[in-house]
Short mmCIF file of C-alpha atoms and ligand atoms in Angstrom, two decimals:
data_model
loop_
_atom_site.label_atom_id
_atom_site.label_comp_id
_atom_site.label_asym_id
_atom_site.label_seq_id
_atom_site.Cartn_x
_atom_site.Cartn_y
_atom_site.Cartn_z
CA MET A 1 -0.03 0.10 -0.10
CA VAL A 2 1.24 3.54 -0.60
CA GLU A 3 -0.07 6.90 0.34
CA ILE A 4 0.42 9.96 -1.70
CA ASP A 5 -0.20 13.20 -0.10
CA LYS A 6 -2.34 15.28 -2.73
CA LYS A 7 -4.86 17.80 -2.51
CA LEU A 8 -7.55 17.01 -4.93
CA ALA A 9 -9.56 19.88 -6.48
CA ILE A 10 -12.93 18.95 -5.00
CA PRO A 11 -15.59 21.91 -5.26
CA GLN A 12 -15.73 23.57 -1.99
CA GLY A 13 -19.23 23.16 -1.06
CA MET A 14 -19.06 19.45 -2.05
CA CYS A 15 -15.90 19.06 0.04
CA ARG A 16 -17.38 20.55 2.96
CA SER A 17 -20.44 17.98 2.83
CA LEU A 18 -18.04 15.03 2.22
CA ILE A 19 -15.82 15.87 5.27
CA GLN A 20 -19.14 16.26 7.38
CA ILE A 21 -20.03 12.76 6.27
CA VAL A 22 -16.47 11.31 6.91
CA GLU A 23 -16.45 13.13 10.35
CA ARG A 24 -19.94 11.69 11.39
CA PHE A 25 -18.31 8.14 10.65
CA ALA A 26 -15.45 8.93 12.64
CA GLU A 27 -17.35 10.06 15.53
CA LYS A 28 -18.58 6.61 15.94
CA GLY A 29 -15.06 4.92 15.13
CA HIS A 30 -15.76 4.07 11.55
CA GLN A 31 -13.58 4.83 8.37
CA CYS A 32 -15.07 6.52 5.23
CA TYR A 33 -13.36 7.26 1.92
CA LEU A 34 -13.87 8.70 -1.30
CA VAL A 35 -13.56 5.62 -3.71
CA GLY A 36 -13.59 4.86 -7.68
CA GLY A 37 -14.43 6.88 -10.71
CA SER A 38 -14.15 10.18 -8.72
CA VAL A 39 -10.85 9.85 -7.43
CA ARG A 40 -9.60 8.57 -10.87
CA ASP A 41 -11.09 11.55 -12.39
CA LEU A 42 -9.79 14.38 -9.82
CA VAL A 43 -6.22 12.92 -10.18
CA LEU A 44 -6.69 13.48 -13.89
CA ASN A 45 -7.76 16.99 -13.07
CA SER A 46 -11.22 16.24 -14.60
CA GLU A 47 -14.43 17.03 -12.93
CA ALA A 48 -15.89 14.37 -11.17
CA PHE A 49 -19.56 13.38 -11.14
CA ASP A 50 -20.39 11.05 -8.60
CA TYR A 51 -18.76 11.21 -5.16
CA ASP A 52 -18.94 7.77 -4.30
CA LEU A 53 -18.03 6.68 -0.68
CA ALA A 54 -17.03 3.49 1.11
CA THR A 55 -17.26 2.57 5.01
CA ASP A 56 -16.42 -0.28 7.22
CA ALA A 57 -19.84 0.57 8.85
CA ARG A 58 -22.65 -1.86 7.85
CA PRO A 59 -25.79 -0.55 6.36
CA ALA A 60 -28.14 -0.93 9.46
CA ASP A 61 -25.12 1.71 11.20
CA MET A 62 -25.31 3.97 8.63
CA MET A 63 -29.38 4.21 8.68
CA LYS A 64 -28.69 5.36 12.19
CA LEU A 65 -26.05 7.63 11.72
CA PHE A 66 -27.84 10.06 9.32
CA ARG A 67 -30.91 12.06 9.51
CA LYS A 68 -31.64 11.75 5.71
CA VAL A 69 -30.97 8.41 4.51
CA ILE A 70 -32.66 6.31 1.90
CA PRO A 71 -31.83 2.40 1.49
CA THR A 72 -31.06 2.53 -2.17
CA GLY A 73 -29.31 -0.59 -2.46
CA ILE A 74 -29.17 -2.15 0.66
CA LYS A 75 -28.68 -5.85 -0.50
CA HIS A 76 -25.52 -4.83 -1.80
CA GLY A 77 -24.74 -2.47 1.08
CA THR A 78 -25.39 0.87 -0.25
CA VAL A 79 -27.51 3.77 1.00
CA SER A 80 -27.96 7.51 -0.10
CA VAL A 81 -27.41 10.02 2.44
CA ILE A 82 -28.91 13.49 1.71
CA LEU A 83 -26.97 16.10 3.18
CA ASN A 84 -26.99 19.88 2.29
CA LYS A 85 -29.64 19.20 -0.74
CA LYS A 86 -26.94 16.77 -2.15
CA SER A 87 -27.34 12.82 -2.30
CA PHE A 88 -24.19 10.98 -1.50
CA GLU A 89 -23.94 7.12 -2.20
CA ILE A 90 -22.32 5.04 0.56
CA THR A 91 -21.52 1.66 0.28
CA THR A 92 -19.92 -0.93 2.88
CA TYR A 93 -16.75 -2.58 2.31
CA ARG A 94 -17.43 -5.70 0.13
CA SER A 95 -15.80 -8.63 -1.09
CA ASP A 96 -17.90 -9.94 -4.12
CA GLY A 97 -17.92 -13.70 -4.37
CA LYS A 98 -17.97 -15.30 -7.86
CA TYR A 99 -20.27 -14.11 -10.57
CA VAL A 100 -22.64 -16.49 -11.73
CA ASP A 101 -22.62 -17.07 -15.42
CA GLY A 102 -20.32 -13.97 -15.44
CA ARG A 103 -23.37 -11.88 -14.49
CA HIS A 104 -24.16 -11.55 -11.32
CA PRO A 105 -22.18 -11.92 -7.83
CA GLU A 106 -23.45 -15.06 -6.31
CA LYS A 107 -23.16 -13.37 -2.93
CA VAL A 108 -21.99 -9.98 -1.61
CA THR A 109 -19.95 -10.65 1.58
CA PHE A 110 -19.44 -7.36 3.78
CA SER A 111 -15.81 -7.10 4.73
CA ASP A 112 -13.99 -4.99 7.40
CA THR A 113 -11.08 -3.42 5.38
CA LEU A 114 -10.64 -0.94 2.50
CA GLU A 115 -8.10 -3.15 0.87
CA GLN A 116 -10.48 -5.90 0.45
CA ASP A 117 -12.99 -3.50 -0.99
CA VAL A 118 -10.47 -2.14 -3.38
CA GLN A 119 -9.54 -5.64 -4.53
CA ARG A 120 -13.32 -6.58 -5.90
CA ARG A 121 -13.04 -3.51 -7.98
CA ASP A 122 -12.27 -3.90 -11.76
CA PHE A 123 -9.35 -1.81 -12.87
CA THR A 124 -6.30 -0.32 -11.15
CA ILE A 125 -7.10 3.22 -12.06
CA ASN A 126 -10.72 2.36 -10.30
CA GLY A 127 -9.32 1.20 -7.26
CA LEU A 128 -7.80 4.37 -5.57
CA ALA A 129 -9.26 5.60 -2.34
CA TYR A 130 -8.88 9.38 -0.91
CA ASP A 131 -8.46 10.37 2.69
CA LEU A 132 -10.54 13.60 2.74
CA VAL A 133 -9.59 14.73 6.14
CA HIS A 134 -5.88 14.03 5.79
CA GLN A 135 -5.86 14.76 1.88
CA LYS A 136 -3.85 11.56 0.95
CA ILE A 137 -4.53 8.99 -1.66
CA ILE A 138 -4.53 5.47 -0.58
CA ASP A 139 -3.29 3.03 -3.20
CA TYR A 140 -3.47 -0.68 -3.03
CA VAL A 141 -2.82 -1.65 -6.67
CA SER A 142 -0.70 0.65 -8.12
CA GLY A 143 -3.51 2.60 -9.78
CA TYR A 144 -1.77 6.00 -9.24
CA ALA A 145 1.25 4.66 -11.36
CA ASP A 146 -1.27 3.31 -13.82
CA LEU A 147 -2.92 6.85 -14.16
CA GLU A 148 0.43 8.38 -14.91
CA LYS A 149 1.54 5.83 -17.53
CA LYS A 150 -2.21 6.25 -18.94
CA ILE A 151 -2.70 2.35 -18.56
CA ILE A 152 -6.01 0.41 -18.01
CA ARG A 153 -4.95 -2.98 -16.20
CA THR A 154 -7.19 -5.15 -14.20
CA ILE A 155 -6.65 -5.58 -10.38
CA GLY A 156 -5.30 -8.92 -10.49
CA ASP A 157 -5.34 -11.60 -13.04
CA PRO A 158 -7.26 -10.47 -16.14
CA MET A 159 -8.55 -13.56 -17.01
CA GLU A 160 -10.04 -14.30 -13.54
CA ARG A 161 -11.41 -11.03 -13.23
CA PHE A 162 -12.95 -11.15 -16.83
CA THR A 163 -14.26 -14.39 -16.11
CA GLU A 164 -16.12 -13.24 -13.20
CA ASP A 165 -17.71 -10.47 -14.91
CA GLY A 166 -18.14 -10.24 -18.62
CA LEU A 167 -18.80 -6.73 -18.77
CA ARG A 168 -15.54 -5.49 -17.73
CA PRO A 169 -14.13 -6.05 -21.22
CA LEU A 170 -16.51 -3.59 -22.57
CA ARG A 171 -15.78 -1.25 -19.56
CA ALA A 172 -11.99 -1.31 -20.38
CA CYS A 173 -12.72 -0.36 -24.09
CA ARG A 174 -14.95 2.60 -22.82
CA PHE A 175 -12.39 3.83 -20.21
CA ALA A 176 -9.59 3.50 -23.17
CA ALA A 177 -11.98 6.10 -25.03
CA LYS A 178 -12.96 8.20 -22.30
CA LEU A 179 -9.43 8.97 -21.10
CA ASN A 180 -7.40 7.97 -24.02
CA PHE A 181 -5.34 5.45 -22.36
CA ALA A 182 -3.90 2.29 -23.45
CA ILE A 183 -4.76 -0.98 -22.41
CA GLU A 184 -2.11 -3.17 -20.84
CA GLU A 185 -1.01 -5.95 -22.93
CA GLU A 186 -2.30 -8.74 -20.80
CA THR A 187 -5.46 -7.30 -20.08
CA LEU A 188 -6.24 -6.92 -23.76
CA GLU A 189 -5.28 -10.38 -24.80
CA ALA A 190 -7.80 -11.70 -21.89
CA ILE A 191 -10.59 -9.69 -23.51
CA SER A 192 -10.32 -11.98 -26.69
CA ARG A 193 -9.98 -15.15 -24.55
CA THR A 194 -13.12 -14.41 -22.44
CA LEU A 195 -15.37 -13.51 -25.14
CA HIS A 196 -17.72 -16.48 -24.39
CA VAL A 197 -18.29 -14.69 -20.89
CA THR A 198 -19.00 -11.53 -22.55
CA ALA A 199 -21.40 -13.37 -24.50
CA LYS A 200 -23.77 -13.87 -21.60
CA VAL A 201 -24.02 -10.54 -20.22
CA SER A 202 -27.55 -9.21 -20.53
CA ALA A 203 -28.50 -7.01 -23.41
CA GLU A 204 -29.22 -4.03 -21.07
CA ARG A 205 -25.75 -4.02 -19.54
CA VAL A 206 -24.54 -4.10 -22.80
CA ARG A 207 -26.67 -1.36 -24.18
CA ASP A 208 -25.83 0.96 -21.15
CA GLU A 209 -22.24 0.38 -21.87
CA ILE A 210 -22.57 1.30 -25.40
CA LEU A 211 -24.48 4.57 -24.52
CA LYS A 212 -21.87 5.40 -22.19
CA LEU A 213 -19.06 4.82 -24.69
CA MET A 214 -21.07 7.37 -26.93
CA GLU A 215 -20.37 9.87 -24.42
CA THR A 216 -16.70 9.59 -24.51
CA PRO A 217 -14.55 12.11 -26.39
CA LYS A 218 -13.69 9.52 -29.22
CA PRO A 219 -16.09 6.57 -29.33
CA SER A 220 -13.82 5.05 -32.10
CA VAL A 221 -11.08 4.25 -29.88
CA GLY A 222 -13.21 2.01 -28.11
CA PHE A 223 -14.73 0.49 -31.03
CA GLU A 224 -11.30 -0.18 -32.41
CA HIS A 225 -10.52 -1.95 -29.38
CA MET A 226 -13.78 -3.77 -29.65
CA ARG A 227 -13.03 -4.60 -33.20
CA ARG A 228 -9.43 -6.03 -32.71
CA THR A 229 -10.26 -8.05 -29.77
CA GLY A 230 -13.45 -9.62 -31.30
CA LEU A 231 -16.05 -7.82 -28.86
CA LEU A 232 -17.72 -5.97 -31.82
CA SER A 233 -18.21 -9.33 -33.84
CA LEU A 234 -19.98 -9.97 -30.62
CA VAL A 235 -22.37 -6.86 -29.54
CA LEU A 236 -22.44 -5.27 -33.05
CA PRO A 237 -21.74 -8.00 -35.82
CA GLU A 238 -23.06 -5.85 -38.47
CA LEU A 239 -20.62 -3.27 -37.73
CA ASP A 240 -17.86 -5.52 -37.73
CA ALA A 241 -19.12 -6.90 -41.18
CA SER A 242 -18.36 -3.32 -42.53
CA PHE A 243 -14.54 -3.22 -41.77
CA ASN A 244 -12.53 -3.56 -44.91
CA VAL A 245 -15.62 -3.13 -47.22
CA SER A 246 -14.57 -0.30 -49.71
CA GLN A 247 -17.18 2.37 -50.78
CA ASN A 248 -16.47 4.22 -54.05
CA ARG A 249 -14.21 7.17 -55.34
CA PHE A 250 -16.25 9.76 -53.06
CA HIS A 251 -15.38 8.38 -50.08
CA ARG A 252 -11.67 8.11 -48.43
CA TYR A 253 -12.60 5.32 -46.14
CA ASP A 254 -14.02 1.98 -45.82
CA ILE A 255 -17.46 1.58 -44.26
CA TYR A 256 -16.42 0.76 -40.79
CA TYR A 257 -14.27 3.75 -40.33
CA HIS A 258 -16.52 6.12 -42.04
CA SER A 259 -19.07 4.85 -39.42
CA VAL A 260 -16.99 5.32 -36.27
CA LEU A 261 -15.28 8.65 -37.56
CA SER A 262 -18.82 10.14 -38.21
CA CYS A 263 -19.97 8.65 -34.71
CA ASP A 264 -16.90 10.70 -33.32
CA ALA A 265 -17.79 13.82 -35.20
CA ALA A 266 -21.49 13.75 -33.85
CA PRO A 267 -21.84 15.99 -30.45
CA GLN A 268 -20.54 14.06 -27.37
CA ASP A 269 -23.60 15.10 -25.47
CA ARG A 270 -26.06 13.79 -28.09
CA PRO A 271 -25.58 10.03 -27.52
CA ILE A 272 -28.37 9.02 -29.72
CA ILE A 273 -27.43 11.21 -32.83
CA ARG A 274 -24.01 9.53 -32.09
CA LEU A 275 -25.68 5.95 -32.52
CA ALA A 276 -27.53 6.99 -35.55
CA ALA A 277 -24.18 8.24 -37.04
CA LEU A 278 -22.56 4.96 -36.39
CA LEU A 279 -25.36 2.88 -38.02
CA HIS A 280 -26.30 5.33 -40.55
CA ASP A 281 -24.43 3.66 -43.35
CA ILE A 282 -24.93 0.11 -41.99
CA GLY A 283 -27.21 -0.83 -44.81
CA LYS A 284 -24.38 -0.40 -47.36
CA VAL A 285 -22.81 -3.64 -46.65
CA PRO A 286 -25.63 -5.84 -47.87
CA SER A 287 -26.73 -3.29 -50.69
CA ARG A 288 -23.23 -2.79 -52.38
CA ARG A 289 -23.20 -3.69 -55.88
CA PRO A 290 -20.73 -2.81 -58.83
CA GLY A 291 -22.36 -0.19 -61.16
CA PRO A 292 -21.99 0.54 -64.53
CA ASN A 293 -18.83 2.16 -64.44
CA GLY A 294 -17.26 -0.44 -62.16
CA ASP A 295 -17.64 1.63 -59.14
CA ASN A 296 -19.60 0.57 -56.31
CA THR A 297 -23.28 1.77 -55.73
CA PHE A 298 -25.42 1.26 -52.57
CA TYR A 299 -28.96 1.74 -53.74
CA ASN A 300 -31.75 1.87 -51.07
CA HIS A 301 -29.06 1.56 -48.28
CA GLU A 302 -30.93 4.00 -46.15
CA ILE A 303 -33.86 1.83 -46.21
CA ILE A 304 -31.95 -1.24 -45.68
CA GLY A 305 -29.77 0.38 -43.13
CA ALA A 306 -33.15 1.70 -40.95
CA LYS A 307 -34.44 -2.08 -40.95
CA MET A 308 -30.82 -3.09 -39.55
CA ALA A 309 -30.80 -0.54 -37.15
CA ARG A 310 -34.22 -1.35 -35.94
CA LYS A 311 -33.28 -5.25 -35.47
CA ILE A 312 -29.92 -4.14 -33.69
CA MET A 313 -31.68 -1.54 -31.26
CA LYS A 314 -34.57 -4.33 -30.56
CA ARG A 315 -31.99 -6.63 -29.91
CA LEU A 316 -30.10 -4.48 -27.50
CA LYS A 317 -33.20 -3.62 -25.84
CA PHE A 318 -33.17 0.35 -26.57
CA SER A 319 -36.76 2.01 -25.75
CA ASN A 320 -39.06 2.41 -28.85
CA GLU A 321 -38.55 6.00 -28.68
CA GLN A 322 -34.64 5.99 -29.30
CA THR A 323 -35.27 3.37 -31.95
CA GLU A 324 -37.67 5.53 -33.69
CA LYS A 325 -35.52 8.36 -33.49
CA VAL A 326 -32.49 6.56 -34.82
CA THR A 327 -34.36 4.83 -37.53
CA ASN A 328 -36.20 8.13 -38.74
CA LEU A 329 -32.66 9.92 -39.07
CA ILE A 330 -31.09 6.65 -40.93
CA THR A 331 -34.25 6.78 -43.21
CA ASN A 332 -33.86 10.34 -44.20
CA HIS A 333 -30.29 10.79 -44.00
CA MET A 334 -29.69 10.85 -47.87
CA PHE A 335 -31.70 14.05 -48.91
CA HIS A 336 -30.13 16.06 -51.64
CA TYR A 337 -31.06 19.68 -51.39
CA THR A 338 -30.94 21.75 -55.05
CA ASP A 339 -32.14 25.20 -55.77
CA GLU A 340 -35.22 23.37 -57.42
CA TRP A 341 -36.76 22.60 -54.16
CA THR A 342 -39.85 24.63 -54.46
CA ASP A 343 -41.35 25.52 -50.97
CA GLY A 344 -43.96 22.77 -51.40
CA ALA A 345 -40.88 20.43 -51.39
CA VAL A 346 -39.43 21.84 -48.36
CA ARG A 347 -43.00 21.37 -46.54
CA ARG A 348 -42.77 17.80 -47.85
CA PHE A 349 -39.53 17.07 -46.45
CA ILE A 350 -40.43 18.65 -43.10
CA ARG A 351 -43.70 16.40 -42.98
CA LYS A 352 -41.59 13.27 -43.90
CA VAL A 353 -38.72 13.86 -41.53
CA GLY A 354 -40.93 15.48 -38.72
CA LEU A 355 -40.50 18.87 -37.38
CA ASP A 356 -38.63 17.82 -34.20
CA ALA A 357 -35.95 15.94 -36.01
CA ILE A 358 -35.00 18.48 -38.54
CA ASP A 359 -32.17 19.72 -36.61
CA ASP A 360 -30.95 16.32 -35.55
CA LEU A 361 -30.99 15.36 -39.13
CA ILE A 362 -28.75 18.40 -40.15
CA THR A 363 -26.50 17.51 -37.36
CA LEU A 364 -26.14 14.03 -38.42
CA ARG A 365 -25.36 15.05 -41.97
CA LEU A 366 -22.49 17.37 -40.74
CA ALA A 367 -21.15 14.34 -38.86
CA ASP A 368 -21.49 12.39 -42.11
CA ARG A 369 -19.61 14.81 -43.75
CA LYS A 370 -16.67 15.22 -41.24
CA GLY A 371 -16.54 11.51 -41.12
CA ASN A 372 -16.03 11.48 -44.67
CA GLY A 373 -12.60 13.46 -44.16
CA ALA A 374 -14.53 16.68 -45.48
CA ARG A 375 -13.70 19.82 -43.34
CA SER A 376 -16.28 21.15 -40.87
CA GLY A 377 -18.73 23.59 -41.75
CA LEU A 378 -22.05 23.68 -43.31
CA PRO A 379 -21.94 23.25 -47.05
CA ALA A 380 -24.00 26.01 -48.59
CA PRO A 381 -26.87 24.31 -50.14
CA ILE A 382 -27.90 23.02 -46.48
CA GLY A 383 -27.37 26.45 -45.28
CA THR A 384 -29.99 27.47 -47.78
CA LEU A 385 -32.40 24.53 -46.91
CA MET A 386 -32.05 25.74 -43.25
CA THR A 387 -33.04 29.28 -44.11
CA LYS A 388 -36.06 27.90 -46.35
CA ILE A 389 -37.13 25.60 -43.30
CA ARG A 390 -37.09 28.65 -41.19
CA GLU A 391 -39.13 30.55 -43.20
CA VAL A 392 -41.70 27.79 -43.68
CA ILE A 393 -42.14 27.39 -40.03
CA GLU A 394 -42.40 31.07 -39.14
CA ALA A 395 -45.01 31.31 -41.90
CA ASP A 396 -46.88 28.80 -40.00
CA ASN A 397 -47.76 26.93 -43.01
CA ALA A 398 -49.97 23.40 -42.94
CA PHE A 399 -47.84 20.32 -42.50
CA THR A 400 -50.37 17.41 -41.36
CA VAL A 401 -53.67 16.63 -42.28
CA ARG A 402 -54.33 17.94 -38.71
CA ASP A 403 -53.47 21.45 -39.80
CA LEU A 404 -55.83 21.64 -42.28
CA ASP A 405 -58.76 23.81 -42.07
CA ILE A 406 -61.20 20.96 -42.44
CA ASN A 407 -61.64 17.61 -41.00
CA GLY A 408 -63.03 14.10 -41.86
CA ASN A 409 -66.33 15.01 -40.08
CA VAL A 410 -66.85 18.13 -41.92
CA ILE A 411 -66.45 16.16 -45.00
CA MET A 412 -68.77 13.34 -44.17
CA GLU A 413 -71.46 15.66 -43.33
CA THR A 414 -71.16 17.74 -46.42
CA PHE A 415 -71.13 15.15 -48.76
CA ASN A 416 -73.27 12.46 -46.81
CA LEU A 417 -70.56 10.15 -46.75
CA GLN A 418 -70.02 7.09 -43.97
CA PRO A 419 -66.24 6.71 -42.50
CA GLY A 420 -64.17 4.66 -44.81
CA PRO A 421 -60.67 4.99 -46.49
CA ILE A 422 -62.09 7.61 -49.08
CA ILE A 423 -62.13 10.28 -46.26
CA GLY A 424 -58.35 9.64 -45.62
CA THR A 425 -57.97 9.56 -49.50
CA VAL A 426 -59.49 13.19 -49.63
CA LEU A 427 -57.69 14.48 -46.81
CA ASN A 428 -54.14 13.55 -48.18
CA GLU A 429 -54.91 14.71 -51.33
CA LEU A 430 -55.85 18.11 -49.89
CA LEU A 431 -52.69 18.11 -47.92
CA GLU A 432 -50.65 17.60 -51.00
CA MET A 433 -52.38 20.56 -52.69
CA VAL A 434 -51.98 22.76 -49.44
CA LEU A 435 -48.18 21.72 -49.07
CA ASP A 436 -47.64 23.24 -52.61
CA ASN A 437 -49.74 26.39 -51.97
CA PRO A 438 -50.57 27.32 -48.40
CA ASP A 439 -53.07 29.90 -49.48
CA LEU A 440 -55.28 27.15 -50.52
CA ASN A 441 -55.76 26.14 -46.95
CA ARG A 442 -59.27 27.68 -46.63
CA ARG A 443 -62.36 25.82 -45.75
CA ASP A 444 -64.40 26.81 -48.62
CA LEU A 445 -61.73 26.08 -51.24
CA LEU A 446 -60.99 22.61 -49.61
CA LEU A 447 -64.82 21.75 -49.60
CA ASP A 448 -64.78 22.55 -53.59
CA LYS A 449 -61.73 20.56 -54.15
CA ALA A 450 -62.83 17.66 -51.70
CA GLY A 451 -65.88 17.67 -53.91
CA GLU A 452 -64.00 17.15 -57.21
CA ILE A 453 -61.89 14.44 -55.60
CA ILE A 454 -64.86 12.55 -54.37
CA ASP A 455 -66.42 12.75 -57.91
CA ARG A 456 -63.36 11.09 -59.22
CA GLN A 457 -63.95 8.17 -56.94
CA PRO A 458 -65.32 4.68 -58.27
CA ILE A 459 -69.10 4.82 -57.36
CA GLN A 460 -68.72 1.85 -54.93
CA SER A 461 -66.57 3.47 -52.67
CA ARG A 462 -68.50 6.46 -52.44
CA ALA A 463 -71.40 4.25 -50.82
CA THR A 464 -73.66 6.68 -48.73
CA PRO A 465 -76.08 5.82 -46.10
CA ASP A 466 -79.36 4.23 -47.36
P1 ATP B 501 -18.09 6.48 -14.66
O1 ATP B 501 -19.08 6.94 -13.79
O2 ATP B 501 -17.37 7.67 -15.07
O3 ATP B 501 -18.72 5.41 -15.80
P2 ATP B 501 -16.97 4.97 -12.65
O4 ATP B 501 -15.52 4.63 -12.50
O5 ATP B 501 -17.55 5.84 -11.56
O6 ATP B 501 -16.95 5.48 -14.09
P3 ATP B 501 -19.23 3.19 -12.23
O7 ATP B 501 -19.79 2.16 -13.19
O8 ATP B 501 -19.86 4.29 -11.68
O9 ATP B 501 -17.77 3.53 -12.69
O10 ATP B 501 -18.63 2.17 -10.98
C1 ATP B 501 -17.86 3.06 -9.78
C2 ATP B 501 -16.76 2.12 -9.46
O11 ATP B 501 -17.48 0.99 -8.92
C3 ATP B 501 -15.74 1.95 -10.26
O12 ATP B 501 -14.85 3.03 -10.44
C4 ATP B 501 -15.14 0.60 -10.04
O13 ATP B 501 -14.33 0.67 -8.89
C5 ATP B 501 -16.45 -0.37 -9.62
N1 ATP B 501 -17.01 -1.02 -10.40
C6 ATP B 501 -18.11 -0.73 -11.14
N2 ATP B 501 -18.53 -1.65 -11.88
C7 ATP B 501 -17.67 -2.54 -11.83
C8 ATP B 501 -17.61 -4.00 -12.26
N3 ATP B 501 -18.38 -4.31 -13.32
N4 ATP B 501 -16.45 -4.60 -11.74
C9 ATP B 501 -15.64 -4.37 -10.84
N5 ATP B 501 -15.88 -3.15 -10.46
C10 ATP B 501 -16.77 -2.28 -11.00
MG1 MG B 502 -19.58 6.61 -11.32
#
C-alpha cells in the first residue's frame, strides 16, 4: 500500500459536505473514504460526477448515523445520504463472490477493510481511495502509477477478473475511449480469451455500456479495441462486417472507419445522434453492387440500414423512442437539396422527417461529412435549406392533415358519406395541395376541391347511407 499526499480539486461546497459525512463516521469509530471513478477523475484533473464513498460501517449502522438516509441498494450495502440538498452514495466495504454466468456476484460479503473492497473493483485506476481529512490518496493496487502511465489494467489476473464479470472487457474499451488510455497487454489479450463470458452479459448492460461509450470524446477508440479483440463481432456484428468493405471514389474510408469517424464527429452530449451516425451507413454492406462504371453503388442503403438498425436496437433493448429516432434519421439521411426545391418540396421534406427531427438530421449530415474526411462547416446548399425551413416554419404553414382547415367529420357531413378509406384519401390529397400552396388552406376552397376528388372516386367507394 502506498499513500500519496495530494490535494484533489473538489469544489468547496461538495468538499465540506463530504468531510461532514466522514467526520460523522469517525465519531462512531468508522472509516469512510472517497472511492472509485471520482478519485480517478480528480487525479486526472477532470471534473468528477459521482462522489461515491465506502465505509466499514454496515448498512444498518449507516441508517442510524444520518437524519436523511435512503436504503437505495441495501442488498449490496449501499445507502444514499442526503446532506445539504445533495445525495451521496455510501457503500459498505465488500468482497464480491464469484459471478454467476459472468453476470451477477453470487453473494455479496461485507468486509472490514478498505483493501478487500478495493480488490473487488475492476481496474487499478478505479481502485484508488482518498482520505478527505488528511488529503491522501490510498493506493493498494498501483493505480496511481497506471494513471500516470495512462494504462488500463485489471486488478489481479485479467482472465480471472473477466471470467467473473463479462462486462468488464467492454468497460475497459470504454475507459480507453473516455481517458484516451492504452489497455495493458495482458488485459487486452484476456479480452479475446473471455468472449464466451461477455456473450452471456445481459442486453441491457451491453446497451448501457454502448451509450456510455457514446458519451466519451472519441468512441472510435473504444470501437477499435472492440473490433481488434473480437468484442465488436459479439455485440455489433453488423458493424464488424463493415470493416474492410470499400466504398467508391467519393469516399476515403471503408464503411467501418467512415461509421466510427462519423460517430466521433457527432456531438458528445447527444448519444442517440451518435448512435445514428454510427449506424447510418450500415445498410451499405448488404446493398453494395458494382455499378455501370465499375464503381460501387449502394441503392436503398438508407432503407435497408434503417431496418438493420431497428433490429440491432431491438436486440440491445433500446427503448422504442430511441429506436424510432435513430431509424427515422437513418431513413432520411440521404436528402439532396438543390435550388430547384420549391417551398412545397421543403414542406413535404419537413413533413416526412418530422419537425422535431430536422435539426438532428442536419447534425447527422454534418457528422457524416466530417466522417468522410471533409472539413467541418456547413455546405452552402444545406445553409439555404435551413433558411427555407425556418421561413416555412415562421409562416406557420400546414404540415399535417390535422393542420387543414377542414376535417373528416366536415367532409362526411357535407357530402353525406360514411366513415371509410375515402375520407383519408380526400384529406391526403387536400394536404398535398396545401403543401404546394398554403394559401389554399381555406375551408371553402378545400370543400370545393374535396367535391372534385370525391367525384373522381369509383362509385362503390362513395357508398352513402341508405
Ligand atoms: P463512470 O461513472 O465515469 O462511468 P466509474 O468508475 O464511476 O466511471 P461506475 O460504473 O460508476 O464507474 O462504478 C463505480 C466504481 O465501482 C468503479 O470505479 C469501480 O471501482 C467499481 N465497479 C463498477 N463496475 C464494476 C464491475 N463491473 N466490476 C468491478 N468493479 C466495478
Ligand atoms: Mg460513476
